[in-house]
């Protein structure tokens, strides 16, 4: 069974990141691994796709042993191209990560990591995004790898409903457990740092602080703050079912 499985692995930090190597390692415990990932840093590109330039898939093999196809495109491009052109059979699972930086709360919207997994879901594959809360490239990914392992085991045992992606986040360091969570309502404040260039022209660096707008022990950001890993079922169907019934009663 294990050897029959094909697992597609991508990310948004590019093929040289430690995170994708760690995730490919975990994936290899469950089946054959195909890495199709951006050839450069693509964080915070969200679900963008490349439409005005050709995409190229360049085979690579790194000193670390990681090998696959490097794409001059976005994370969503990688999954679409792998599905349509590069893989010789359908993957049983799509994994994205391990991202260097949290994809909890509103980060989900901006995330290239989550979008690669979402694209997998759109194409009909069970898909999981995995992120480490600590941004640093040298973060200890042990706990994130175990969280990924748990999520992958869950999916192979239970399957995933159509249209649902799993979003996994974990703190750096050892694994302390994983909890089901909801996406916290958050937003960034104090977003830009204004500076002046040598020609006296202003420029701006995006920075920002994550503000938590709701409360609850089952929110992704709060569970992560207690040291646990977080797993959230998310969906790309953006219809607001919460208000649809009431709103659609009103004549327009
Ligand atoms: Mn990233």
Coordinates of C-alpha atoms and ligand atoms in Angstrom, one line a residue:
X1 CA 0.0 0.0 0.0
X2 CA 2.7 2.5 1.1
X3 CA 4.8 2.0 -2.0
X4 CA 1.8 2.5 -4.3
X5 CA 1.1 6.0 -3.0
X6 CA 2.4 9.1 -4.8
X7 CA 2.7 12.2 -2.7
X8 CA 3.2 15.6 -4.3
X9 CA 5.2 18.1 -2.2
X10 CA 5.5 21.8 -2.8
X11 CA 5.9 25.0 -0.8
X12 CA 6.3 28.8 -1.2
X13 CA 9.7 29.3 0.2
X14 CA 11.3 27.5 -2.7
X15 CA 13.3 24.4 -3.2
X16 CA 16.3 25.6 -1.1
X17 CA 14.4 25.9 2.1
X18 CA 14.9 23.5 5.0
X19 CA 11.1 23.2 5.4
X20 CA 10.4 21.5 2.1
X21 CA 13.3 19.0 2.7
X22 CA 11.7 18.2 6.2
X23 CA 8.3 17.7 4.7
X24 CA 9.6 15.5 1.8
X25 CA 11.3 13.4 4.5
X26 CA 8.0 12.9 6.4
X27 CA 6.2 12.2 3.1
X28 CA 8.7 9.5 2.2
X29 CA 7.5 7.5 5.2
X30 CA 4.1 7.2 3.5
X31 CA 4.9 6.7 -0.2
X32 CA 6.8 7.8 -3.2
X33 CA 7.5 11.6 -3.2
X34 CA 7.4 14.0 -6.2
X35 CA 8.7 17.5 -5.4
X36 CA 7.4 20.3 -7.7
X37 CA 8.2 23.6 -6.1
X38 CA 9.1 27.2 -6.9
X39 CA 12.7 27.9 -7.8
X40 CA 12.8 31.0 -5.6
X41 CA 11.1 32.5 -2.6
X42 CA 7.3 33.0 -3.3
X43 CA 6.0 33.7 0.2
X44 CA 2.8 35.8 0.4
X45 CA 1.9 35.5 -3.3
X46 CA -1.4 34.0 -2.2
X47 CA -3.2 32.1 -4.9
X48 CA -1.8 34.0 -7.9
X49 CA -1.0 32.1 -11.1
X50 CA 1.4 33.0 -14.0
X51 CA -0.4 34.0 -17.2
X52 CA 1.9 36.3 -19.1
X53 CA 5.1 34.3 -19.1
X54 CA 6.0 30.7 -20.0
X55 CA 6.6 28.3 -17.1
X56 CA 9.6 26.1 -17.1
X57 CA 10.2 22.9 -15.1
X58 CA 13.9 22.3 -14.4
X59 CA 14.9 19.0 -12.8
X60 CA 17.1 19.5 -9.8
X61 CA 19.0 17.5 -7.2
X62 CA 20.4 19.2 -4.1
X63 CA 23.3 18.2 -2.0
X64 CA 20.8 17.4 0.8
X65 CA 19.3 14.7 -1.5
X66 CA 16.1 16.6 -2.2
X67 CA 15.2 16.2 -5.9
X68 CA 12.3 17.1 -8.2
X69 CA 11.2 19.9 -10.5
X70 CA 12.0 23.6 -9.9
X71 CA 9.4 25.9 -11.4
X72 CA 9.8 29.6 -12.2
X73 CA 6.3 30.3 -11.0
X74 CA 4.0 30.5 -8.0
X75 CA 3.0 27.7 -5.6
X76 CA -0.4 27.4 -7.3
X77 CA 1.4 27.2 -10.7
X78 CA 3.5 24.3 -9.3
X79 CA 0.4 22.2 -8.3
X80 CA -1.4 22.9 -11.6
X81 CA 1.6 22.1 -13.7
X82 CA 2.4 18.9 -11.8
X83 CA -1.2 17.7 -12.1
X84 CA -1.6 18.6 -15.8
X85 CA 1.9 17.9 -17.2
X86 CA 4.6 16.7 -14.9
X87 CA 3.3 13.7 -13.0
X88 CA 2.9 10.3 -14.7
X89 CA 0.0 9.4 -12.4
X90 CA -2.4 11.1 -10.0
X91 CA -1.0 11.9 -6.5
X92 CA -2.8 10.4 -3.5
X93 CA -2.0 13.4 -1.4
X94 CA -0.7 17.0 -1.9
X95 CA 1.5 18.5 0.8
X96 CA 2.7 22.1 1.0
X97 CA 5.4 23.4 3.4
X98 CA 6.9 23.2 5.9
X99 CA 6.5 27.0 5.7
X100 CA 8.9 29.2 7.6
X101 CA 6.4 31.4 9.4
X102 CA 2.9 31.0 10.8
X103 CA -0.1 30.5 8.6
X104 CA -2.7 30.9 11.3
X105 CA -5.4 33.6 11.4
X106 CA -5.5 36.0 8.5
X107 CA -2.1 34.8 7.2
X108 CA -4.0 32.0 5.5
X109 CA -5.4 34.5 3.0
X110 CA -1.9 35.8 2.0
X111 CA -0.1 32.5 2.1
X112 CA 1.4 30.8 -0.9
X113 CA 1.9 27.7 1.2
X114 CA -1.8 27.3 1.9
X115 CA -2.7 28.2 -1.7
X116 CA -0.6 25.3 -3.0
X117 CA -2.6 23.0 -0.8
X118 CA -5.8 24.7 -1.7
X119 CA -5.0 24.2 -5.4
X120 CA -4.5 20.5 -4.7
X121 CA -8.0 20.5 -3.1
X122 CA -9.5 22.3 -6.1
X123 CA -8.0 19.6 -8.4
X124 CA -9.6 16.9 -6.3
X125 CA -6.7 15.7 -4.2
X126 CA -6.6 15.4 -0.4
X127 CA -4.3 18.3 0.6
X128 CA -2.5 19.6 3.7
X129 CA -0.5 22.8 4.3
X130 CA 2.1 22.7 7.1
X131 CA 3.7 25.7 8.6
X132 CA 6.2 26.5 11.5
X133 CA 5.3 29.4 13.7
X134 CA 8.9 30.5 13.9
X135 CA 10.1 32.4 10.8
X136 CA 13.8 31.5 11.0
X137 CA 15.3 29.2 8.3
X138 CA 17.1 27.3 11.1
X139 CA 14.0 26.7 13.3
X140 CA 13.8 23.3 14.9
X141 CA 11.1 21.6 12.7
X142 CA 10.8 18.4 14.8
X143 CA 7.4 19.2 16.2
X144 CA 6.1 20.4 12.8
X145 CA 7.2 17.2 11.2
X146 CA 5.3 15.2 13.8
X147 CA 2.3 17.4 13.3
X148 CA 2.6 16.7 9.6
X149 CA 2.9 13.0 10.3
X150 CA -0.3 13.0 12.3
X151 CA -2.2 15.0 9.7
X152 CA -1.1 12.7 6.9
X153 CA -2.0 9.6 8.9
X154 CA -5.4 11.1 9.6
X155 CA -6.1 11.7 5.9
X156 CA -5.0 8.3 4.8
X157 CA -7.2 6.7 7.5
X158 CA -10.2 9.0 7.3
X159 CA -10.1 10.7 3.9
X160 CA -11.0 14.4 3.5
X161 CA -14.4 15.7 2.5
X162 CA -14.5 17.3 -1.0
X163 CA -13.5 21.0 -1.0
X164 CA -11.7 20.8 2.4
X165 CA -8.0 21.5 2.9
X166 CA -6.2 20.9 6.2
X167 CA -4.1 23.8 7.5
X168 CA -1.5 22.7 10.1
X169 CA 0.7 25.0 12.1
X170 CA 3.1 24.0 14.9
X171 CA 5.6 25.9 17.1
X172 CA 9.3 25.3 16.6
X173 CA 10.9 22.6 18.9
X174 CA 9.6 19.3 20.2
X175 CA 6.0 18.1 19.5
X176 CA 3.6 18.7 22.4
X177 CA 0.4 17.5 20.9
X178 CA -2.0 18.7 18.2
X179 CA -5.6 20.2 18.5
X180 CA -8.4 20.9 16.1
X181 CA -8.9 24.6 15.8
X182 CA -10.8 27.4 14.0
X183 CA -9.1 30.2 12.1
X184 CA -8.9 33.2 14.4
X185 CA -10.3 36.5 13.3
X186 CA -7.1 38.6 13.1
X187 CA -5.7 41.5 11.1
X188 CA -2.4 43.4 10.9
X189 CA -1.9 46.8 12.4
X190 CA 1.0 49.3 12.2
X191 CA 1.7 47.8 8.9
X192 CA 4.4 49.9 7.3
X193 CA 7.6 51.4 8.4
X194 CA 8.3 54.6 6.4
X195 CA 12.0 55.3 5.5
X196 CA 13.8 57.7 3.3
X197 CA 16.2 56.6 0.5
X198 CA 19.6 58.3 -0.3
X199 CA 17.8 60.5 -2.9
X200 CA 15.4 61.8 -0.2
X201 CA 12.4 59.9 -1.6
X202 CA 10.2 58.0 0.9
X203 CA 9.8 54.3 0.7
X204 CA 7.9 51.8 2.9
X205 CA 8.7 48.3 4.3
X206 CA 5.8 46.1 5.2
X207 CA 6.0 44.9 8.8
X208 CA 3.0 44.9 11.1
X209 CA 1.7 43.2 14.2
X210 CA -1.1 40.6 14.3
X211 CA -4.1 41.8 16.2
X212 CA -6.5 39.1 17.5
X213 CA -10.1 40.2 17.2
X214 CA -11.9 37.3 18.7
X215 CA -11.5 35.0 21.7
X216 CA -11.7 31.3 22.3
X217 CA -9.5 28.4 23.4
X218 CA -10.1 26.7 20.1
X219 CA -8.6 29.4 17.9
X220 CA -5.5 28.5 15.9
X221 CA -3.4 31.4 17.2
X222 CA -4.3 30.7 20.8
X223 CA -3.7 27.0 20.7
X224 CA -0.3 27.7 19.1
X225 CA 0.5 30.1 22.0
X226 CA 0.0 27.2 24.4
X227 CA 2.7 25.2 22.7
X228 CA 0.4 22.8 20.9
X229 CA 0.2 22.3 17.1
X230 CA -3.0 23.4 15.4
X231 CA -5.0 21.7 12.6
X232 CA -7.9 23.6 10.9
X233 CA -10.2 22.4 8.2
X234 CA -10.5 25.3 5.7
X235 CA -12.4 25.8 2.4
X236 CA -12.0 27.8 -0.8
X237 CA -15.8 28.2 -1.3
X238 CA -16.0 31.8 -0.1
X239 CA -19.8 31.9 -0.1
X240 CA -21.0 33.4 3.2
X241 CA -23.5 30.7 4.2
X242 CA -23.8 32.3 7.6
X243 CA -25.8 35.2 6.0
X244 CA -26.9 33.7 2.7
X245 CA -30.4 32.6 3.8
X246 CA -31.3 35.9 5.4
X247 CA -29.7 38.1 2.8
X248 CA -31.1 36.4 -0.2
X249 CA -34.7 36.9 1.2
X250 CA -34.3 40.6 0.5
X251 CA -35.5 41.7 -3.0
X252 CA -32.8 43.2 -5.2
Ligands
LIG1 MN1 6.8 31.1 3.0

